[in-house]
Structures are given as structure tokens and as C-alpha cells.
Amino acid sequence: MPAVSAEEGHTAGTGTGRRRAGRPSAAVLDKAGITTAALDLVSRKGYDGLTMAALAKQLEVAPSALYNHVASKRDVLLLVEDHLTSLVDVSAFGSKSWEDAVRTWAWSYRDVFAEHTPLIPVIAVLPVTDAPQTLAMYETVSKGFLDAGFPEERIVSAIVALESFIFGSAYDVTAPGDIFEPGSMADANPHFTAAVRSSAGPGRPADTAFGLGLEALISGLGALRGQAG
Amino acid sequence: MPAVSAEEGHTAGTGTGRRRAGRPSAAVLDKAGITTAALDLVSRKGYDGLTMAALAKQLEVAPSALYNHVASKRDVLLLVEDHLTSLVDVSAFGSKSWEDAVRTWAWSYRDVFAEHTPLIPVIAVLPVTDAPQTLAMYETVSKGFLDAGFPEERIVSAIVALESFIFGSAYDVTAPGDIFEPGSMADANPHFTAAVRSSAGPGRPADTAFGLGLEALISGLGALRGQAG
DNA sequence: ACCTGAACACCGTTCAAGT
DNA sequence: ACCTGAACACCGTTCAAGT
């Protein structure tokens, strides 16, 4: 795979005129360029702005040209997802304690995907075979669990449980601050209303809930270390 | 709000001919009928089949007629979501131990939304004010936590943490069975591959992971009971 | 093999006209 | 107030034609 950046792709037709029909002497598109352009588009316009037409425009090709490199829009989302996974911090596995490594990884993972929640429905059903960076992350995490004394046959379940919590929590970050404000329904729901009113603390509510759940998972799952399956 | 069922709505024009333009003597649509029709459509065709055009057809109206009752398709999804929440089993709060009540509620909640994962992105950002049944569920759960000695100011965070785990886990149920099969990448990722190969157990993998994470959360969060904030 | 350009079968939503 | 019908501004995707 040649290292063609979106920038190069963007300025491939260095001149002014448009490309005429027919196969160009050198391919103007490749997966790496499509990925970079998609990421750039998302950062500027959000996921609503990520359409095949807009992506093609950014790359200065016709929309149909994209289908020589990806089979569908979902394929584009998978390329983006796999790139983002490479940004997740797994460095603490192997250098810190298991608890600290899971903490660092989980917070980083949540932060990355909180900015990209529209990918979550895609990730959840994504076979890892199609996502090499994602697979690499699982490899590092699995080794960290194994080295910490985690029973091998429970590792996948533990990772899935943590990931489920992480993805669900990523949505919370995007929720409006007053999502739990009962408004006119307060009188009919007194216990919940009191709980909401008393729950104000320092920091973002999404961070408080994530920290609470993550520490519970770390201590609960951590208890499995050194046990047989 | 009159109790017009979708059935009645469906057969409102009992005769054969189509309705002519102009306001009908009695309204043929209302929110309850739209909700029932949407649920019926989803159960027959899935969420891909839930379009404003298909919904209108089911109700025997023009698509634009729907906009007299909902502001957007998102509004339709909120109506569906609030109905589904009323199906979640909260009955164990008040009759069983806190642990058993959370277990019953969480499994039921996950099972309901595993069949409706396209709603999850909508739910996560949904202000409770617009969803009375959802608010009623939170009221019951909050009272259960309070009665079990949970500190009031931690209740919302604990519920959010549990919900995040539940929503993330609902996606897992829909994932293909071989989602973690490393395929040709197995050799480059030996620890993860070994973990996947050894993880086969009885029951669905999604259920194993959900059970593992839920028990960790229950014991971790349960430790907060009787403490000050 | 890998582009362009035209076309297809949809979407959600708006709005004037009608009763 | 609440329906119809026509229109608008999009979507993702396919495919023949071109080099």
C-alpha cells in the first residue's frame, strides 16, 4: 500500500482543469487517502457531513470512483474506526499494574470514541479480521490480562464487558447537561428528582459515572486473577 | 388523548375509496396510533423498513400527514423508545434484595433493547422530560436504590453507569458469533487468538460477558451502600 | 484497472390547497 | 386543525463508456 496522503490525493490534479473520463495513468485514490479524507471531513463537518458525495468532492473525484476502492459507505466507516483504534493508549500494559493499565486504556478508549459515537453501532458488529489495528489493540490487552494472572478462558468476556461499558459511556459524554431534568414531571417522580438534584458534583457528570462504573468493574474483574476458569 | 389503536387507524377508511383532500371530520392519526404502527412495522421489517413513507402507508395516510403529529422522524423513535421502556421489568425493586432487583432489571433492560439497538443512539441523548415511561422507570429504580441504603447523591451516577453497560451490551447480542475470529491474522496476534480459542463456554458469548460485567458492577456498586457521599 | 457521467430508487421534510 | 399532492434537496449505489 503506497503512502499516499489525503493532501496528495487532494492536489493530485495539480493543474486547473478537471480530469477527463477514462483510467488515469496513476490511480488517484487508495484506502489510506480515503481514510484521511474521511477523518478530515468528519472533523470539519461531523458525521452528518460524511456523505459519499462530500468525500468524493474532498478527494476531487466523482462519487462513483470511490466504489473502485470500497464496497460501501460502511467500508469507509470501518477504515475510520480502525484508524481511531490506533489512537487508543495501550502503553500502560506491560509497564504499570493491571489496574492502572486497564484504567488508562479504558479512559483513553472512551475519550476517542466519545468524539465518534456514530461509529459505535458499526464497531459492535465489526469482525476483527477486517480491522488490523483493532486486532493489535486486543492482542496487547489480552497479553496484559494474561501476564496479570487472568484465566485465559475469561479474557475475551472480560474485554467485551469492559468495551460494552466504554461504548455505552461514550454516548453519555455527548448527552446534554440537563438530560435528567424532570421538568414538569418532577412532582410525580419525587425520589428520582431528589437524586438528580443532589447529584451535582465537581467535573462532568459523564466522567463521574464513568469513573464509578470503571472502578467497580476493575475491582470486580480483578478478583478473577489467579483463579481457575 | 383518545385511545385510538393502530388497528382502528389502519381501518379508518373502512370503505374502499381513498380519502380526498381536506381535513377529515375526525382525526385519523394520533401519537398512540403512530407508536403502535411504528412498532408493528419494525417487528415485520426491522429498522431499515421504518421510513416515514412506510409508516404513512401502514396508517393509510400521506407521509406529510405525520408531520401534524410529530416534528421529525426522531420524534417517532422517541415514542417507540418510551413504549419499550415500559416493558422493562422493574418489579423486583421492593420485593427482592437490591442485588436481585438490579439483576432482574438489568437483564430485562438489555433484552428489550438488544432487539432495538438502532434506538440506542437516540436514547442516550434523550431528555427524560419527553419520555414519561422512561422517567417512571428511573423513579422506581431510584427508590429501590435509596431504600437499599444507597447514598442519594450517587444514585444517578450509578444508574448511568449501569445503563451504559446495558446499552453497550445490547449491541453484543446482535454481533455475529465469529466476530473475534482472527482468521489470517491469527499468527500475528497469538495471545488474543489463544484467548478467543479457549473462551468457548455454554450459552451465548454475549450472555457470558454480560453476566460477568454485571456481577462485577453489582458487587462494586453495592459496596457504596450505607456510606456517606 | 480505475476513472467520468448519467441514472436509479430511494430518503426526510416543506408547503400550498382543500375542507 | 388536519388531511392530500406536488415538490425540494438530498441520499447511497449501479453501470455503460472511456482510456
Short mmCIF file of C-alpha atoms (C1' of nucleotides) in Angstrom, two decimals:
data_model
loop_
_atom_site.label_atom_id
_atom_site.label_comp_id
_atom_site.label_asym_id
_atom_site.label_seq_id
_atom_site.Cartn_x
_atom_site.Cartn_y
_atom_site.Cartn_z
CA MET A 1 0.00 0.00 0.00
CA PRO A 2 1.66 3.27 -1.10
CA ALA A 3 1.72 6.05 1.46
CA VAL A 4 -0.44 8.49 -0.48
CA SER A 5 -1.72 11.15 1.88
CA ALA A 6 -5.08 12.86 1.51
CA GLU A 7 -3.13 16.02 0.80
CA GLU A 8 -1.53 14.43 -2.24
CA GLY A 9 -4.82 12.92 -3.23
CA HIS A 10 -6.42 16.29 -2.81
CA THR A 11 -3.98 18.00 -5.13
CA ALA A 12 -3.49 15.08 -7.48
CA GLY A 13 -4.75 17.07 -10.44
CA THR A 14 -2.18 19.78 -9.81
CA GLY A 15 -3.35 21.79 -12.77
CA THR A 16 -6.60 23.63 -13.05
CA GLY A 17 -8.74 21.57 -15.45
CA ARG A 18 -10.87 18.60 -14.47
CA ARG A 19 -9.83 15.08 -15.16
CA ARG A 20 -11.40 13.67 -18.29
CA ALA A 21 -13.08 10.26 -18.37
CA GLY A 22 -11.03 7.08 -18.58
CA ARG A 23 -8.48 5.45 -16.38
CA PRO A 24 -5.81 7.90 -15.16
CA SER A 25 -2.15 6.91 -15.70
CA ALA A 26 -1.68 6.69 -11.93
CA ALA A 27 -4.51 5.85 -9.52
CA VAL A 28 -5.63 8.96 -7.64
CA LEU A 29 -7.40 7.06 -4.85
CA ASP A 30 -6.37 4.46 -2.30
CA LYS A 31 -7.68 3.34 1.09
CA ALA A 32 -5.21 5.43 3.10
CA GLY A 33 -6.19 8.58 1.23
CA ILE A 34 -9.89 7.82 1.59
CA THR A 35 -9.41 7.28 5.34
CA THR A 36 -7.55 10.55 5.84
CA ALA A 37 -10.08 12.49 3.79
CA ALA A 38 -12.96 10.94 5.74
CA LEU A 39 -11.32 11.85 9.05
CA ASP A 40 -10.71 15.39 7.87
CA LEU A 41 -14.29 15.73 6.67
CA VAL A 42 -15.67 14.42 9.97
CA SER A 43 -13.52 16.81 11.99
CA ARG A 44 -14.78 19.76 9.93
CA LYS A 45 -18.44 18.84 9.36
CA GLY A 46 -19.26 15.98 11.73
CA TYR A 47 -20.77 12.66 10.76
CA ASP A 48 -23.79 14.27 9.13
CA GLY A 49 -21.34 15.80 6.69
CA LEU A 50 -19.69 12.49 5.88
CA THR A 51 -21.53 11.55 2.69
CA MET A 52 -20.10 9.69 -0.26
CA ALA A 53 -20.66 12.80 -2.37
CA ALA A 54 -18.81 15.08 0.09
CA LEU A 55 -15.99 12.56 0.45
CA ALA A 56 -15.63 12.36 -3.32
CA LYS A 57 -15.60 16.15 -3.59
CA GLN A 58 -12.86 16.41 -0.97
CA LEU A 59 -10.81 13.93 -2.99
CA GLU A 60 -11.70 15.65 -6.27
CA VAL A 61 -13.24 12.58 -7.86
CA ALA A 62 -16.74 11.56 -8.88
CA PRO A 63 -18.69 9.74 -6.13
CA SER A 64 -18.76 6.56 -8.17
CA ALA A 65 -14.94 6.44 -8.22
CA LEU A 66 -14.97 5.57 -4.51
CA TYR A 67 -16.60 2.25 -5.32
CA ASN A 68 -13.42 1.05 -7.00
CA HIS A 69 -11.83 1.01 -3.53
CA VAL A 70 -14.62 0.39 -1.03
CA ALA A 71 -17.74 -1.71 -1.40
CA SER A 72 -20.00 0.59 0.59
CA LYS A 73 -20.14 3.55 2.94
CA ARG A 74 -19.90 1.08 5.81
CA ASP A 75 -16.45 0.16 4.50
CA VAL A 76 -15.42 3.79 4.81
CA LEU A 77 -16.61 3.83 8.41
CA LEU A 78 -14.58 0.68 9.11
CA LEU A 79 -11.46 2.34 7.75
CA VAL A 80 -12.05 5.31 10.04
CA GLU A 81 -12.78 3.07 13.01
CA ASP A 82 -9.59 1.09 12.59
CA HIS A 83 -7.54 4.26 12.37
CA LEU A 84 -9.10 5.68 15.54
CA THR A 85 -8.42 2.47 17.46
CA SER A 86 -4.71 3.01 16.80
CA LEU A 87 -5.03 6.23 18.85
CA VAL A 88 -6.17 4.36 21.96
CA ASP A 89 -3.48 4.32 24.64
CA VAL A 90 -2.45 0.75 25.48
CA SER A 91 1.04 1.74 26.59
CA ALA A 92 0.40 1.07 30.27
CA PHE A 93 0.04 -2.67 29.67
CA GLY A 94 3.46 -4.06 30.47
CA SER A 95 4.65 -1.01 32.40
CA LYS A 96 2.03 -0.36 35.08
CA SER A 97 -0.09 -2.55 37.33
CA TRP A 98 -3.06 -4.33 35.77
CA GLU A 99 -5.46 -1.91 37.47
CA ASP A 100 -3.62 1.17 36.23
CA ALA A 101 -3.25 -0.28 32.75
CA VAL A 102 -6.97 -1.01 32.46
CA ARG A 103 -7.76 2.47 33.81
CA THR A 104 -5.51 4.24 31.30
CA TRP A 105 -6.75 2.12 28.42
CA ALA A 106 -10.45 2.48 29.29
CA TRP A 107 -10.39 6.27 29.74
CA SER A 108 -8.44 6.72 26.52
CA TYR A 109 -10.73 4.36 24.60
CA ARG A 110 -13.82 6.19 25.85
CA ASP A 111 -12.37 9.60 25.04
CA VAL A 112 -11.51 8.62 21.47
CA PHE A 113 -14.96 7.24 20.68
CA ALA A 114 -16.91 9.89 22.57
CA GLU A 115 -15.93 12.11 19.62
CA HIS A 116 -17.07 9.46 17.15
CA THR A 117 -20.24 7.90 18.58
CA PRO A 118 -21.80 7.31 15.14
CA LEU A 119 -19.16 4.61 14.65
CA ILE A 120 -20.27 2.62 17.70
CA PRO A 121 -23.10 0.70 16.00
CA VAL A 122 -20.60 -0.26 13.31
CA ILE A 123 -17.81 -1.31 15.69
CA ALA A 124 -20.04 -3.51 17.77
CA VAL A 125 -20.74 -5.81 14.84
CA LEU A 126 -17.33 -5.50 13.15
CA PRO A 127 -15.40 -8.75 12.65
CA VAL A 128 -11.86 -8.08 13.85
CA THR A 129 -10.42 -9.76 10.78
CA ASP A 130 -11.24 -6.64 8.78
CA ALA A 131 -9.57 -4.29 11.26
CA PRO A 132 -5.86 -4.92 11.83
CA GLN A 133 -5.29 -2.03 14.27
CA THR A 134 -8.25 -3.14 16.34
CA LEU A 135 -6.87 -6.64 16.43
CA ALA A 136 -3.49 -5.26 17.51
CA MET A 137 -5.16 -3.48 20.42
CA TYR A 138 -6.86 -6.69 21.53
CA GLU A 139 -3.52 -8.51 21.32
CA THR A 140 -1.83 -6.03 23.66
CA VAL A 141 -4.74 -6.02 26.09
CA SER A 142 -5.00 -9.83 26.08
CA LYS A 143 -1.31 -10.19 26.86
CA GLY A 144 -1.66 -7.68 29.69
CA PHE A 145 -4.53 -9.68 31.19
CA LEU A 146 -2.67 -12.99 30.81
CA ASP A 147 0.53 -11.63 32.37
CA ALA A 148 -1.52 -10.30 35.29
CA GLY A 149 -2.75 -13.80 36.07
CA PHE A 150 -6.14 -13.59 34.41
CA PRO A 151 -7.55 -17.00 33.41
CA GLU A 152 -7.20 -17.30 29.65
CA GLU A 153 -10.74 -18.52 29.01
CA ARG A 154 -12.25 -15.46 30.70
CA ILE A 155 -10.18 -12.80 28.93
CA VAL A 156 -12.46 -12.30 25.93
CA SER A 157 -15.56 -12.00 28.12
CA ALA A 158 -13.82 -9.51 30.38
CA ILE A 159 -12.70 -7.38 27.43
CA VAL A 160 -16.18 -7.49 25.91
CA ALA A 161 -17.72 -6.41 29.22
CA LEU A 162 -15.28 -3.50 29.55
CA GLU A 163 -15.81 -2.46 25.93
CA SER A 164 -19.58 -2.56 26.30
CA PHE A 165 -19.31 -0.23 29.26
CA ILE A 166 -16.88 2.01 27.36
CA PHE A 167 -19.09 2.32 24.28
CA GLY A 168 -22.21 2.98 26.31
CA SER A 169 -20.32 5.58 28.33
CA ALA A 170 -19.04 7.28 25.18
CA TYR A 171 -22.64 8.25 24.39
CA ASP A 172 -23.04 9.85 27.82
CA VAL A 173 -20.31 12.35 27.06
CA THR A 174 -22.40 13.73 24.20
CA ALA A 175 -25.62 13.98 26.19
CA PRO A 176 -26.94 17.43 27.13
CA GLY A 177 -26.21 18.53 30.71
CA ASP A 178 -29.87 18.69 31.66
CA ILE A 179 -30.80 15.29 30.22
CA PHE A 180 -32.14 14.11 33.60
CA GLU A 181 -34.01 17.28 34.48
CA PRO A 182 -37.56 16.02 35.18
CA GLY A 183 -39.10 19.43 34.50
CA SER A 184 -42.89 19.38 34.83
CA MET A 185 -42.82 15.69 35.73
CA ALA A 186 -40.83 16.32 38.93
CA ASP A 187 -43.78 16.02 41.33
CA ALA A 188 -44.80 12.62 40.01
CA ASN A 189 -41.26 11.28 40.40
CA PRO A 190 -40.01 12.56 43.75
CA HIS A 191 -37.25 10.05 44.51
CA PHE A 192 -35.61 10.38 41.13
CA THR A 193 -35.98 14.16 41.21
CA ALA A 194 -34.28 14.32 44.61
CA ALA A 195 -31.48 12.07 43.36
CA VAL A 196 -30.92 14.30 40.31
CA ARG A 197 -30.96 17.47 42.41
CA SER A 198 -28.42 16.08 44.88
CA SER A 199 -26.08 14.56 42.34
CA ALA A 200 -24.22 17.72 41.33
CA GLY A 201 -20.51 17.27 41.95
CA PRO A 202 -17.24 18.56 40.55
CA GLY A 203 -16.42 17.68 36.94
CA ARG A 204 -18.65 16.43 34.15
CA PRO A 205 -21.48 14.06 35.20
CA ALA A 206 -20.42 11.66 32.43
CA ASP A 207 -16.93 11.46 33.94
CA THR A 208 -18.28 10.80 37.44
CA ALA A 209 -20.47 7.94 36.21
CA PHE A 210 -17.68 6.51 34.08
CA GLY A 211 -15.21 6.59 36.96
CA LEU A 212 -17.71 4.96 39.30
CA GLY A 213 -18.54 2.12 36.93
CA LEU A 214 -14.98 1.59 35.80
CA GLU A 215 -13.65 1.23 39.34
CA ALA A 216 -16.43 -1.26 40.10
CA LEU A 217 -15.53 -3.28 37.00
CA ILE A 218 -11.81 -3.17 37.74
CA SER A 219 -12.23 -4.43 41.27
CA GLY A 220 -14.88 -7.00 40.32
CA LEU A 221 -13.00 -8.37 37.32
CA GLY A 222 -9.64 -8.09 39.06
CA ALA A 223 -10.85 -10.61 41.62
CA LEU A 224 -10.75 -13.27 38.90
CA ARG A 225 -6.95 -13.14 38.67
CA GLY A 226 -5.20 -16.25 39.86
CA GLN A 227 -8.39 -18.28 39.78
CA ALA A 228 -9.10 -21.25 37.56
CA GLY A 229 -11.84 -20.91 34.95
CA MET B 1 -55.59 11.59 24.05
CA PRO B 2 -58.23 9.21 22.71
CA ALA B 3 -57.32 5.53 22.78
CA VAL B 4 -57.26 5.04 19.03
CA SER B 5 -55.44 1.82 18.29
CA ALA B 6 -53.34 1.28 15.19
CA GLU B 7 -55.92 -1.25 14.15
CA GLU B 8 -58.61 1.41 14.11
CA GLY B 9 -56.24 3.82 12.45
CA HIS B 10 -55.43 1.19 9.92
CA THR B 11 -59.03 0.63 9.00
CA ALA B 12 -60.17 4.21 9.47
CA GLY B 13 -61.26 4.49 5.89
CA THR B 14 -63.44 1.41 6.23
CA GLY B 15 -64.70 1.69 2.71
CA THR B 16 -62.72 1.13 -0.41
CA GLY B 17 -62.04 4.60 -1.85
CA ARG B 18 -59.19 6.89 -0.79
CA ARG B 19 -59.70 9.88 1.39
CA ARG B 20 -59.99 13.10 -0.54
CA ALA B 21 -58.01 16.22 0.40
CA GLY B 22 -59.10 18.46 3.26
CA ARG B 23 -59.49 17.98 6.97
CA PRO B 24 -61.37 14.78 7.83
CA SER B 25 -64.34 15.12 10.20
CA ALA B 26 -62.47 13.06 12.81
CA ALA B 27 -58.68 12.95 13.04
CA VAL B 28 -57.34 9.64 11.75
CA LEU B 29 -53.92 9.95 13.41
CA ASP B 30 -52.67 10.38 16.94
CA LYS B 31 -49.44 9.60 18.79
CA ALA B 32 -50.63 6.30 20.22
CA GLY B 33 -51.63 5.04 16.78
CA ILE B 34 -48.34 6.21 15.26
CA THR B 35 -46.41 4.42 18.01
CA THR B 36 -48.28 1.14 17.53
CA ALA B 37 -47.91 1.29 13.76
CA ALA B 38 -44.17 2.01 14.08
CA LEU B 39 -43.71 -0.93 16.46
CA ASP B 40 -45.63 -3.20 14.12
CA LEU B 41 -43.59 -2.06 11.14
CA VAL B 42 -40.31 -2.59 12.99
CA SER B 43 -41.31 -6.09 14.07
CA ARG B 44 -42.15 -7.00 10.48
CA LYS B 45 -39.43 -5.19 8.51
CA GLY B 46 -36.79 -4.10 11.00
CA TYR B 47 -35.49 -0.57 11.46
CA ASP B 48 -34.42 -0.29 7.82
CA GLY B 49 -38.09 -0.64 6.98
CA LEU B 50 -39.15 2.12 9.36
CA THR B 51 -39.39 5.06 6.97
CA MET B 52 -41.84 7.91 7.14
CA ALA B 53 -43.29 6.73 3.83
CA ALA B 54 -43.77 3.15 5.05
CA LEU B 55 -45.24 4.37 8.33
CA ALA B 56 -47.70 6.57 6.47
CA LYS B 57 -48.66 3.70 4.19
CA GLN B 58 -49.33 1.45 7.18
CA LEU B 59 -51.59 4.14 8.60
CA GLU B 60 -53.18 4.82 5.20
CA VAL B 61 -52.27 8.48 5.11
CA ALA B 62 -49.92 10.60 3.05
CA PRO B 63 -46.41 10.90 4.54
CA SER B 64 -46.86 14.60 5.12
CA ALA B 65 -49.86 13.92 7.37
CA LEU B 66 -47.49 12.51 10.01
CA TYR B 67 -45.98 15.97 10.47
CA ASN B 68 -49.19 17.21 12.02
CA HIS B 69 -48.41 14.96 15.00
CA VAL B 70 -44.61 14.62 15.16
CA ALA B 71 -41.94 17.15 14.32
CA SER B 72 -39.48 14.66 12.84
CA LYS B 73 -38.63 11.01 12.44
CA ARG B 74 -36.62 11.28 15.64
CA ASP B 75 -39.90 12.04 17.44
CA VAL B 76 -41.28 8.75 16.16
CA LEU B 77 -38.25 6.93 17.53
CA LEU B 78 -38.76 8.60 20.92
CA LEU B 79 -42.36 7.41 21.01
CA VAL B 80 -41.17 3.87 20.30
CA GLU B 81 -38.40 4.11 22.87
CA ASP B 82 -40.71 5.27 25.62
CA HIS B 83 -43.12 2.43 24.90
CA LEU B 84 -40.33 -0.16 25.02
CA THR B 85 -39.08 1.16 28.34
CA SER B 86 -42.46 0.33 29.84
CA LEU B 87 -41.69 -3.33 29.00
CA VAL B 88 -38.59 -3.38 31.21
CA ASP B 89 -39.12 -5.43 34.36
CA VAL B 90 -38.67 -3.28 37.48
CA SER B 91 -40.97 -5.44 39.61
CA ALA B 92 -38.16 -6.86 41.73
CA PHE B 93 -37.45 -3.45 43.30
CA GLY B 94 -39.38 -3.54 46.54
CA SER B 95 -39.82 -7.31 46.65
CA LYS B 96 -36.32 -8.78 46.28
CA SER B 97 -32.88 -7.88 47.59
CA TRP B 98 -31.08 -4.94 45.96
CA GLU B 99 -28.73 -7.34 44.16
CA ASP B 100 -31.55 -9.46 42.77
CA ALA B 101 -33.58 -6.42 41.81
CA VAL B 102 -30.67 -4.89 39.86
CA ARG B 103 -30.01 -8.26 38.20
CA THR B 104 -33.61 -8.70 37.08
CA TRP B 105 -33.88 -5.12 35.87
CA ALA B 106 -30.55 -5.13 34.01
CA TRP B 107 -31.13 -8.42 32.16
CA SER B 108 -34.64 -7.37 31.19
CA TYR B 109 -33.47 -3.91 30.07
CA ARG B 110 -30.70 -5.43 27.93
CA ASP B 111 -33.03 -8.00 26.38
CA VAL B 112 -35.59 -5.39 25.38
CA PHE B 113 -33.07 -3.09 23.69
CA ALA B 114 -31.00 -5.88 22.12
CA GLU B 115 -33.95 -6.19 19.74
CA HIS B 116 -33.95 -2.43 19.15
CA THR B 117 -30.31 -1.33 19.01
CA PRO B 118 -30.99 1.41 16.43
CA LEU B 119 -32.76 3.28 19.23
CA ILE B 120 -29.69 3.39 21.47
CA PRO B 121 -28.06 6.46 19.92
CA VAL B 122 -31.40 8.23 20.36
CA ILE B 123 -31.97 7.13 23.96
CA ALA B 124 -28.53 8.19 25.10
CA VAL B 125 -29.23 11.83 24.31
CA LEU B 126 -32.93 11.81 25.17
CA PRO B 127 -34.07 14.28 27.84
CA VAL B 128 -36.28 12.34 30.23
CA THR B 129 -38.86 15.11 30.24
CA ASP B 130 -40.04 13.92 26.83
CA ALA B 131 -40.37 10.29 27.92
CA PRO B 132 -42.81 9.70 30.79
CA GLN B 133 -42.43 5.90 30.90
CA THR B 134 -38.67 6.22 30.98
CA LEU B 135 -38.97 8.67 33.84
CA ALA B 136 -41.27 6.25 35.67
CA MET B 137 -38.64 3.53 35.35
CA TYR B 138 -35.98 5.81 36.83
CA GLU B 139 -38.32 6.67 39.70
CA THR B 140 -38.80 3.02 40.63
CA VAL B 141 -35.10 2.24 40.33
CA SER B 142 -34.10 5.33 42.33
CA LYS B 143 -36.46 4.40 45.16
CA GLY B 144 -35.05 0.87 45.16
CA PHE B 145 -31.51 2.21 45.50
CA LEU B 146 -32.47 4.66 48.23
CA ASP B 147 -34.36 2.03 50.24
CA ALA B 148 -31.31 -0.25 49.98
CA GLY B 149 -29.16 2.37 51.70
CA PHE B 150 -27.52 3.85 48.61
CA PRO B 151 -26.29 7.44 49.15
CA GLU B 152 -28.71 9.72 47.32
CA GLU B 153 -26.05 11.81 45.58
CA ARG B 154 -24.53 8.73 43.95
CA ILE B 155 -27.73 7.19 42.62
CA VAL B 156 -27.83 8.97 39.27
CA SER B 157 -24.19 8.13 38.54
CA ALA B 158 -24.75 4.50 39.47
CA ILE B 159 -27.80 4.24 37.21
CA VAL B 160 -25.94 5.92 34.35
CA ALA B 161 -23.03 3.50 34.75
CA LEU B 162 -25.35 0.51 34.72
CA GLU B 163 -27.28 1.84 31.73
CA SER B 164 -24.09 2.48 29.80
CA PHE B 165 -23.07 -1.11 30.35
CA ILE B 166 -26.55 -2.31 29.39
CA PHE B 167 -26.69 -0.34 26.14
CA GLY B 168 -23.20 -1.38 25.10
CA SER B 169 -24.04 -4.98 25.91
CA ALA B 170 -27.25 -4.83 23.87
CA TYR B 171 -25.10 -4.40 20.76
CA ASP B 172 -23.10 -7.52 21.62
CA VAL B 173 -26.21 -9.66 21.36
CA THR B 174 -26.55 -8.70 17.69
CA ALA B 175 -22.89 -9.35 16.81
CA PRO B 176 -22.05 -12.35 14.63
CA GLY B 177 -20.74 -15.39 16.52
CA ASP B 178 -17.37 -15.31 14.81
CA ILE B 179 -16.77 -11.58 15.38
CA PHE B 180 -13.49 -12.29 17.21
CA GLU B 181 -12.15 -14.91 14.83
CA PRO B 182 -8.71 -13.56 13.87
CA GLY B 183 -8.62 -15.56 10.61
CA SER B 184 -5.47 -14.91 8.61
CA MET B 185 -4.19 -12.51 11.27
CA ALA B 186 -4.04 -15.23 13.92
CA ASP B 187 -0.26 -15.74 13.78
CA ALA B 188 0.50 -12.06 14.35
CA ASN B 189 -1.77 -11.95 17.40
CA PRO B 190 -1.06 -15.13 19.35
CA HIS B 191 -2.25 -14.16 22.83
CA PHE B 192 -5.58 -12.85 21.64
CA THR B 193 -6.04 -15.83 19.33
CA ALA B 194 -5.42 -18.23 22.20
CA ALA B 195 -7.86 -16.31 24.39
CA VAL B 196 -10.55 -16.48 21.70
CA ARG B 197 -9.98 -20.19 21.08
CA SER B 198 -10.21 -21.03 24.80
CA SER B 199 -13.22 -18.85 25.55
CA ALA B 200 -15.93 -21.18 24.27
CA GLY B 201 -18.37 -21.96 27.06
CA PRO B 202 -22.02 -22.89 27.43
CA GLY B 203 -24.59 -20.32 26.35
CA ARG B 204 -24.22 -17.28 24.12
CA PRO B 205 -20.90 -15.38 24.41
CA ALA B 206 -22.84 -12.13 24.78
CA ASP B 207 -24.63 -13.57 27.82
CA THR B 208 -21.39 -14.73 29.42
CA ALA B 209 -19.81 -11.32 29.06
CA PHE B 210 -22.93 -9.54 30.27
CA GLY B 211 -23.17 -11.77 33.33
CA LEU B 212 -19.52 -11.27 34.16
CA GLY B 213 -19.65 -7.48 33.89
CA LEU B 214 -23.00 -7.18 35.63
CA GLU B 215 -21.88 -9.18 38.66
CA ALA B 216 -18.74 -7.03 38.89
CA LEU B 217 -20.83 -3.86 38.77
CA ILE B 218 -23.34 -5.16 41.30
CA SER B 219 -20.66 -6.05 43.83
CA GLY B 220 -18.60 -2.90 43.17
CA LEU B 221 -21.56 -0.51 43.31
CA GLY B 222 -23.21 -2.44 46.12
CA ALA B 223 -20.23 -1.61 48.33
CA LEU B 224 -21.36 2.02 48.32
CA ARG B 225 -24.50 1.23 50.33
CA GLY B 226 -24.50 2.65 53.81
CA GLN B 227 -21.63 5.01 53.05
CA ALA B 228 -21.75 8.78 53.05
CA GLY B 229 -21.26 10.58 49.72
"C1'" DA C 1 -7.79 -1.30 -13.58
"C1'" DC C 2 -9.85 2.94 -12.47
"C1'" DC C 3 -11.78 6.98 -13.75
"C1'" DT C 4 -16.46 10.09 -15.52
"C1'" DG C 5 -21.27 10.94 -16.18
"C1'" DA C 6 -25.88 9.70 -16.15
"C1'" DA C 7 -29.30 7.33 -13.99
"C1'" DC C 8 -32.00 4.73 -10.32
"C1'" DA C 9 -34.60 4.10 -6.37
"C1'" DC C 10 -34.98 5.91 -2.68
"C1'" DC C 11 -34.85 9.38 1.75
"C1'" DG C 12 -36.98 13.17 5.28
"C1'" DT C 13 -39.31 17.34 5.08
"C1'" DT C 14 -42.00 21.57 3.44
"C1'" DC C 15 -45.92 23.88 1.93
"C1'" DA C 16 -49.95 25.45 -0.77
"C1'" DA C 17 -54.56 23.96 -1.38
"C1'" DG C 18 -58.61 21.86 0.32
"C1'" DT C 19 -62.46 21.09 3.86
"C1'" DA D 1 -56.98 21.64 12.79
"C1'" DC D 2 -55.62 18.07 9.83
"C1'" DC D 3 -55.65 15.94 5.67
"C1'" DT D 4 -53.69 15.45 0.18
"C1'" DG D 5 -50.49 16.15 -3.52
"C1'" DA D 6 -46.61 18.09 -5.50
"C1'" DA D 7 -42.16 19.48 -4.91
"C1'" DC D 8 -37.36 20.04 -2.88
"C1'" DA D 9 -32.88 18.84 -1.75
"C1'" DC D 10 -30.82 15.41 -0.83
"C1'" DC D 11 -29.05 10.12 -0.13
"C1'" DG D 12 -26.08 5.52 -1.47
"C1'" DT D 13 -25.25 2.78 -5.31
"C1'" DT D 14 -25.00 0.89 -10.24
"C1'" DC D 15 -23.31 0.72 -14.71
"C1'" DA D 16 -22.05 1.85 -19.53
"C1'" DA D 17 -18.49 4.33 -21.74
"C1'" DG D 18 -13.87 5.89 -21.96
"C1'" DT D 19 -8.66 5.36 -21.70
#
